Coordinates of C-alpha atoms and ligand atoms in Angstrom, one line a residue:
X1 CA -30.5 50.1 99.4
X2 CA -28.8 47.7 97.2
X3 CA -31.1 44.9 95.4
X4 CA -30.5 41.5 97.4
X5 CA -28.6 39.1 95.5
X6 CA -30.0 36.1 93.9
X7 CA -29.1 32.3 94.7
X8 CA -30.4 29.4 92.8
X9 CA -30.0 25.8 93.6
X10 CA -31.3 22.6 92.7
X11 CA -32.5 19.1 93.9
X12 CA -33.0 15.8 91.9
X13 CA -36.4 14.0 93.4
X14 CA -34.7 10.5 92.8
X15 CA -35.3 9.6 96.2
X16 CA -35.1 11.3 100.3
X17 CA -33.2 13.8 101.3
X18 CA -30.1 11.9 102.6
X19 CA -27.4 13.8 105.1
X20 CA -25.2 14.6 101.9
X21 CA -27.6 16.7 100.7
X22 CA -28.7 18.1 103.7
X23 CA -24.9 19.1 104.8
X24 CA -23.4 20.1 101.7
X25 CA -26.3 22.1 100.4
X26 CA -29.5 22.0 101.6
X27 CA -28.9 23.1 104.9
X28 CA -27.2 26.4 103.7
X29 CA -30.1 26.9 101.5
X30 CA -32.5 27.4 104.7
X31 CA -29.9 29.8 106.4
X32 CA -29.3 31.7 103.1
X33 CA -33.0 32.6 103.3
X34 CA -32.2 35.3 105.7
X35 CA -30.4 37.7 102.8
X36 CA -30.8 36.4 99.5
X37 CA -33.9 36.3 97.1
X38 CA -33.6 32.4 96.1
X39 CA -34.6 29.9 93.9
X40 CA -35.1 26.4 94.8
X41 CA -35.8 24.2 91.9
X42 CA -36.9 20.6 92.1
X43 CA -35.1 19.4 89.0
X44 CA -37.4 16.5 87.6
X45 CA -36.2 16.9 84.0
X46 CA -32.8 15.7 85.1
X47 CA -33.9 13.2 87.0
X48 CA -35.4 11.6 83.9
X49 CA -32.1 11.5 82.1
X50 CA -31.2 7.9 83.9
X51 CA -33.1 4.8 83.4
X52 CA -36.6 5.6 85.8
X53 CA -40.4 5.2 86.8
X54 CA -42.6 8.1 85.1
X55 CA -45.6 7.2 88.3
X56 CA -42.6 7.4 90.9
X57 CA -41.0 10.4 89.4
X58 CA -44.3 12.4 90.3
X59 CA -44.3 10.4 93.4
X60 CA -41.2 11.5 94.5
X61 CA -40.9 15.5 93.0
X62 CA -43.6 16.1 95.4
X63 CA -42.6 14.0 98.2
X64 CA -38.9 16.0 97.8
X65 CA -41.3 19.3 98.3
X66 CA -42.4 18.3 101.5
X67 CA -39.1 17.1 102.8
X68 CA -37.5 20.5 101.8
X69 CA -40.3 22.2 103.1
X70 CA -40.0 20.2 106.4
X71 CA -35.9 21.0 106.6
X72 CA -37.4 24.5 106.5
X73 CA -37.1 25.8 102.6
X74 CA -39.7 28.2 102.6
X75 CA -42.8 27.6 100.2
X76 CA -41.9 30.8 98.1
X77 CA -38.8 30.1 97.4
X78 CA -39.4 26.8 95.7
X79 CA -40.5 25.6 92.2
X80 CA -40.4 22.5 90.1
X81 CA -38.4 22.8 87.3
X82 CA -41.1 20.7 84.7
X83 CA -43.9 23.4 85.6
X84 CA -41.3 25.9 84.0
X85 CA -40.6 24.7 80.2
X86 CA -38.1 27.9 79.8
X87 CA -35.5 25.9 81.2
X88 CA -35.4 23.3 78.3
X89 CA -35.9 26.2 75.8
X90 CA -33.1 28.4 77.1
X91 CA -31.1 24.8 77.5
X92 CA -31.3 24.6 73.6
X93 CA -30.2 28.4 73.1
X94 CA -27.4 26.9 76.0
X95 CA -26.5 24.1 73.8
X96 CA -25.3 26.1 71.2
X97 CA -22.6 27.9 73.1
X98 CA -21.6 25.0 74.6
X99 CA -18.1 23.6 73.6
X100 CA -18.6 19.8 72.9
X101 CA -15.1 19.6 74.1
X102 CA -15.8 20.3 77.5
X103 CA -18.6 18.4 77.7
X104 CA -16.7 15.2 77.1
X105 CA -14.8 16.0 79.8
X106 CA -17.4 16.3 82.9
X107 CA -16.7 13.6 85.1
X108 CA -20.5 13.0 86.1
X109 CA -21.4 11.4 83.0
X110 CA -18.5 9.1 83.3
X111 CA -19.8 7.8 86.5
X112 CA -23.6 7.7 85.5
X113 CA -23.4 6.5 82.4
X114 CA -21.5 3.2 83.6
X115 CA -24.4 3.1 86.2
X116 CA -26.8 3.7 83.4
X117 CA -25.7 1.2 81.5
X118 CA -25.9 -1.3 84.3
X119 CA -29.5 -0.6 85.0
X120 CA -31.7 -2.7 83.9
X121 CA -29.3 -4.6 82.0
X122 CA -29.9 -2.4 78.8
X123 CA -26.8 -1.1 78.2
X124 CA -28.4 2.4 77.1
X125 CA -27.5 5.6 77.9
X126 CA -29.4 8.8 76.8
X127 CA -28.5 11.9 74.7
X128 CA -30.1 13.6 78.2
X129 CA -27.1 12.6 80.4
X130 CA -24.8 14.1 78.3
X131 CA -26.7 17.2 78.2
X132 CA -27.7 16.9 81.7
X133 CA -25.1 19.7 82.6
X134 CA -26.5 22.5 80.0
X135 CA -30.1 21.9 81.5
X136 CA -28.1 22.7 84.7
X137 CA -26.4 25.5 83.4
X138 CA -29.8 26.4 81.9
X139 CA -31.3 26.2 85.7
X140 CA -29.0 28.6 86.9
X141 CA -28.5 31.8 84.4
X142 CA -32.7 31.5 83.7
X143 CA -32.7 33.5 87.3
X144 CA -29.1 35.4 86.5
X145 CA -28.1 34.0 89.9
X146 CA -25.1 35.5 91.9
X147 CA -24.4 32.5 94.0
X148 CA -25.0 28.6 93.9
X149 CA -24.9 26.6 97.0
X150 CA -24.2 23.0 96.2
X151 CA -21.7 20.5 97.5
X152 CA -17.8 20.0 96.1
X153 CA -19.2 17.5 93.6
X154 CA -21.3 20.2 91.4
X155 CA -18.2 22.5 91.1
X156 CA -17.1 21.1 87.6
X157 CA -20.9 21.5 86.7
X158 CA -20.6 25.1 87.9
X159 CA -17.0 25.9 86.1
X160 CA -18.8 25.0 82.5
X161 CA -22.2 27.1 83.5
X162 CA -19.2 30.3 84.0
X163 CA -17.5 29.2 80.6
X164 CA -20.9 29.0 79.0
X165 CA -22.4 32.4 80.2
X166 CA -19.3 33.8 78.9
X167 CA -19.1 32.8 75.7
X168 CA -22.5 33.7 75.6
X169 CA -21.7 37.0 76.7
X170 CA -18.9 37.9 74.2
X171 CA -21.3 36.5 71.3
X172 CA -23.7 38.9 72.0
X173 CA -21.4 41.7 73.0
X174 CA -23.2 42.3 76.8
X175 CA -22.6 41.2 79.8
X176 CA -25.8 40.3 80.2
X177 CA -24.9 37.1 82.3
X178 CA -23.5 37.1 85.7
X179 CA -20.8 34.8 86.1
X180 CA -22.3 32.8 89.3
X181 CA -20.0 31.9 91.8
X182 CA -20.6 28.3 94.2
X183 CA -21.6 29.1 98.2
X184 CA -19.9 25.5 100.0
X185 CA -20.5 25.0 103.7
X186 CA -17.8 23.8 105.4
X187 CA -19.3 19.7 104.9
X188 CA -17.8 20.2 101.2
X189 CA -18.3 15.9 100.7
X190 CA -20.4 13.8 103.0
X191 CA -18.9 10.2 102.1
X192 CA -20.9 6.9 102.2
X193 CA -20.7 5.1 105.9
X194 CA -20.9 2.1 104.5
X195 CA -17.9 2.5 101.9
X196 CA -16.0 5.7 103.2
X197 CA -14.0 5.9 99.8
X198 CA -17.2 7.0 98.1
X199 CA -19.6 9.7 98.6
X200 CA -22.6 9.4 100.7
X201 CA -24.8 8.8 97.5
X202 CA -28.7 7.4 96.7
X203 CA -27.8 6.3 93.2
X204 CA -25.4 3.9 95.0
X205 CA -27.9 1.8 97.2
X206 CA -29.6 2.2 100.5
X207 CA -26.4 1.1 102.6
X208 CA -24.5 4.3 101.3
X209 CA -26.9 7.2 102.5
X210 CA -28.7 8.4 105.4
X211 CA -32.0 9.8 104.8
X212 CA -32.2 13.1 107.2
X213 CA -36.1 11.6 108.3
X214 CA -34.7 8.0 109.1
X215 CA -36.4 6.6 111.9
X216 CA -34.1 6.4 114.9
X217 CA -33.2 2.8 115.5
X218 CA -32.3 2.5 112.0
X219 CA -30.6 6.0 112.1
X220 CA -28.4 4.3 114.8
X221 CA -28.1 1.0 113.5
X222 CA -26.3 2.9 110.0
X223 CA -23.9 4.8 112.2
X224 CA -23.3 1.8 114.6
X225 CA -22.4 0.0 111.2
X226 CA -19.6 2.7 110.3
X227 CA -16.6 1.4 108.7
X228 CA -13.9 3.3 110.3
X229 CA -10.4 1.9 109.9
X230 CA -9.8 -0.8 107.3
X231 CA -5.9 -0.9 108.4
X232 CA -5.1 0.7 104.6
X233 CA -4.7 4.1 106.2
X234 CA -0.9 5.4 106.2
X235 CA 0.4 5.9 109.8
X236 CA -0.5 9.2 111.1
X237 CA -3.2 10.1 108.8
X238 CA -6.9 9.7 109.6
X239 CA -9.1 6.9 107.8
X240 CA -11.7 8.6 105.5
X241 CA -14.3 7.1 107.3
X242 CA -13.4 8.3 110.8
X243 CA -12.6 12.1 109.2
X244 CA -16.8 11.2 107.8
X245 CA -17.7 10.8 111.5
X246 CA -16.1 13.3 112.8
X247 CA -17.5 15.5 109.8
X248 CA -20.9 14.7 110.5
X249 CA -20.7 15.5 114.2
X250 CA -19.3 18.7 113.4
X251 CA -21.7 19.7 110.3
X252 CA -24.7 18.6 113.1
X253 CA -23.6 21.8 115.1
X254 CA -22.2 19.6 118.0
X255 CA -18.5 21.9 118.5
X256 CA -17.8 20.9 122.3
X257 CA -18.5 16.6 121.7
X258 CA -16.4 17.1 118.4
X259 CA -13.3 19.5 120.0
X260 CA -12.9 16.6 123.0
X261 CA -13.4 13.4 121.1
X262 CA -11.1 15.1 118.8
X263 CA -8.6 15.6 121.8
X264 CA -9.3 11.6 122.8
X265 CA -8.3 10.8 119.1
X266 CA -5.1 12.8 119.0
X267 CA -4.3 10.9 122.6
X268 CA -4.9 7.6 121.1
X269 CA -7.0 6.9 123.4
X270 CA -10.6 7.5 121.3
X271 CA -12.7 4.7 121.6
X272 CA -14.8 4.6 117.6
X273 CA -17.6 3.1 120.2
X274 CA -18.1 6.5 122.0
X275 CA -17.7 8.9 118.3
X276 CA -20.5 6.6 116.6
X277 CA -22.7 7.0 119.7
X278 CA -22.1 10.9 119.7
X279 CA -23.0 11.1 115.5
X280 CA -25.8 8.7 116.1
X281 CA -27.1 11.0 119.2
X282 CA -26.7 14.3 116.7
X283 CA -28.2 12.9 113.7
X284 CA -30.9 11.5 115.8
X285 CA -32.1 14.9 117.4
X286 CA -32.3 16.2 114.1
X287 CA -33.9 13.3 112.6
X288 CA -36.7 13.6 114.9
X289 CA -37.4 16.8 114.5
X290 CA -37.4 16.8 110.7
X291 CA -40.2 13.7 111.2
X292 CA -42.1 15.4 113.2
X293 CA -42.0 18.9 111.2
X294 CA -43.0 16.5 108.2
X295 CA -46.1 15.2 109.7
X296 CA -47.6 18.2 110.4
X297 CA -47.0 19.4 106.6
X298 CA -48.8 16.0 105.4
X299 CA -51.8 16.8 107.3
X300 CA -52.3 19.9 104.8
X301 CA -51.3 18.2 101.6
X302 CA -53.5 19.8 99.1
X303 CA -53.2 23.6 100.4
X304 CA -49.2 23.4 100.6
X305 CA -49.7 21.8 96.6
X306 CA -51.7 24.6 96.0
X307 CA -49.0 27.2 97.5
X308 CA -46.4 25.4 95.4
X309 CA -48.0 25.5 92.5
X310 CA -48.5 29.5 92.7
X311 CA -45.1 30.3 93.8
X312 CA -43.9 28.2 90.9
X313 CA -46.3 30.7 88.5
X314 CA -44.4 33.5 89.9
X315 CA -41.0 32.3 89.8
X316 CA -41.9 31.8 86.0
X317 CA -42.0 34.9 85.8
X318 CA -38.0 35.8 85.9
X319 CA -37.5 32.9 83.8
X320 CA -39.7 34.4 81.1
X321 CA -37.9 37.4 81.1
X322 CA -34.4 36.1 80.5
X323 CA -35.5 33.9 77.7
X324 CA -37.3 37.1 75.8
X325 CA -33.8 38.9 76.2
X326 CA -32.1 36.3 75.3
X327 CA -33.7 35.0 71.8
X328 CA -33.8 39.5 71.1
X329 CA -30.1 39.0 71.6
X330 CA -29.4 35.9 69.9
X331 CA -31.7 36.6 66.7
X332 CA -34.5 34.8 67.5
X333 CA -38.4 35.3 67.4
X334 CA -40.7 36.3 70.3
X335 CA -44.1 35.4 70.7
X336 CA -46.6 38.4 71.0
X337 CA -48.9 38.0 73.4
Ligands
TYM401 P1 -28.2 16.2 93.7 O1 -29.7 16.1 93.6 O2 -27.3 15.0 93.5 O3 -27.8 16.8 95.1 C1 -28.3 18.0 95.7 C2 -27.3 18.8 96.4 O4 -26.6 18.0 97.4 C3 -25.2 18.0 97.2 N1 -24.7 16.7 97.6 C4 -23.6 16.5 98.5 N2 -22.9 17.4 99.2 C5 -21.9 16.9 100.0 N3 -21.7 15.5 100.1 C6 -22.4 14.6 99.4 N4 -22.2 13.3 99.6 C7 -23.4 15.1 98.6 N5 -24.3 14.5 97.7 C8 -25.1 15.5 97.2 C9 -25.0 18.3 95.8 O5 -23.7 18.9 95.5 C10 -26.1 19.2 95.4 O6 -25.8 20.6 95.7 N6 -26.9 18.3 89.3 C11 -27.5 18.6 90.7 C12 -28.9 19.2 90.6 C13 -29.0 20.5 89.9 C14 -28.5 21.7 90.3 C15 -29.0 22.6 89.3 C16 -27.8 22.2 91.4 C17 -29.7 20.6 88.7 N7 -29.7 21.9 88.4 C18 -28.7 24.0 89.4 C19 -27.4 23.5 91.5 C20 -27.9 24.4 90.5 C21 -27.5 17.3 91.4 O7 -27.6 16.2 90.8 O8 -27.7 17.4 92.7

């Protein structure tokens, strides 16, 4: 029997798990359970390359565990990135076959660093958010993953990881890397409810994301408060934020309610009252059960800490591996243990 492929993925613990997420990539990382081996890393070294709280950090890595764990990640399966240093050693190693060149050109840190510059009115932006896509890069060829589930706005982050692992390759003369290839579900870009121009996002504010364990009358007061049509829509086309709505009741596994409010739309005779109501009534199902599932993980904190902690020790493992071949390959030293 063939080996089952590997997928790697990762998660920043700035904050919940908001519907973005949870449509355009966390939700394909429980189903993708079935038939891969995977890696889910919760990334705290990124999330220290913006302007943040080192108690909250820890705060929130392990509050992110239990939320993925509620969604229905499975405990073996996920690690957190700071309890495996190779990452930042093979993101050195990385560095070095990184062109500089293309790393000017990822759009991320053009959007993060403006917002990094904003916080806290310091104007300062790190050497780390510049580098924040060879840790990433890093993240996924440590495991010589095959396939990356993330959402449309990763891709660019994915495209450099390919153009580093081969460079890397033709250094060393061996394919030793596999060239990973993205996984998208069909929710490619979850945008913002509050400002459908933008995507549904935590680093832009509470108003612009839905966290997937909101309680329900807040749940539906967000959707209530959709923007749908702001009148700057060409004729014919449909407004971003309606195409969100519609999106969202789709991505919720809701078919029949989207296919006839769909047919209502094209009729021009779709009330926006009736579509909220049906995305409120789908994210709200889900909500609830995610809130529930969550509570009954809290109730064991300190065994399912324990249980992360060991399957991070055995994740390690692969990690260590790659980084011995790869300083034999690149000239470096091993430690003798
Ligand atoms: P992060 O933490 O911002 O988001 C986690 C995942 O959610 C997806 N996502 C979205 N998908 C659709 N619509 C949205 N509005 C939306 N917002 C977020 C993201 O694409 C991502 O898949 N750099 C990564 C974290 C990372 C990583 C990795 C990912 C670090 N190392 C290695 C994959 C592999 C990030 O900031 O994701």
């Amino acid at each position: 029997m063939e080996p089952r492929k590997r997928v790697l993925s990762g998660i920043q613990p700035t904050g919940h798990i908001h519907y973005g997420n949870y449509f355009g990539a966390v939700k394909n990382w429980v189903k993708l359970q079935e038939d891969y081996d995977c890696v889910y890393c919760v990334v705290d070294y990124h999330a220290m390359t913006m302007p943040y709280n080192p108690k909250k950090l820890v705060e929130n890595t392990w509050d992110l565990i239990f939320n993925l764990l509620a969604v229905g990640v499975r405990p073996e399966y996920l690690c957190i990135q700071s309890l495996i240093p190779e990452h930042t050693e093979l993101c050195w190693i990385m560095n070095c076959f990184t062109s500089y060149g293309l790393l000017t050109r990822m759009t991320q840190f053009k959007d993060k660093s403006s917002q990094s510059q904003e916080a806290n009115g310091e104007g300062f932006v790190s050497a780390g958010l510049f580098d924040y896509p060879v840790l990433q890069a890093a993240d996924i060829l440590i495991y010589r993953a095959d396939f990356v589930p993330i959402g449309k706005d990763q891709e660019q982050h994915l495209e450099l990881t390919r153009n580093i692992a081969q460079r890397f390759n033709n250094q060393v003369g061996k394919e030793y890397f596999v060239l990973p290839a993205p996984l998208y579900t069909e929710a490619l870009k979850v945008r913002s409810t509050a400002d459908p121009e933008r995507k549904m996002s935590k680093s832009l504010g509470p108003k612009h994301h839905i966290n997937v364990f909101e309680e329900e009358s807040r749940l539906r007061k967000q959707v209530r408060s959709a923007v749908t049509d702001t009148g700057d829509t060409p004729a014919g086309e449909m407004s971003p934020g309606v195409e969100n709505l519609f999106l969202l009741l789709k991505a919720s596994g809701k078919a029949e309610a989207h296919d006839s409010l769909m047919e209502d739309y094209k009729a021009g005779s779709l009330q926006y009252v009736s579509l909220k109501e049906a995305v409120a009534d789908a994210l709200a199902e889900q909500s609830n059960g995610f809130r529930a599932r969550k509570a009954e993980l809290m109730a064991n904190k300190k065994e399912i800490k324990e249980q992360i902690r060991a399957s991070t020790v055995e994740i390690r493992k692969l990690a260590q591996e790659t980084v011995r071949d790869v300083k034999e390959l690149t000239g470096l030293l091993n430690v003798r243990f």
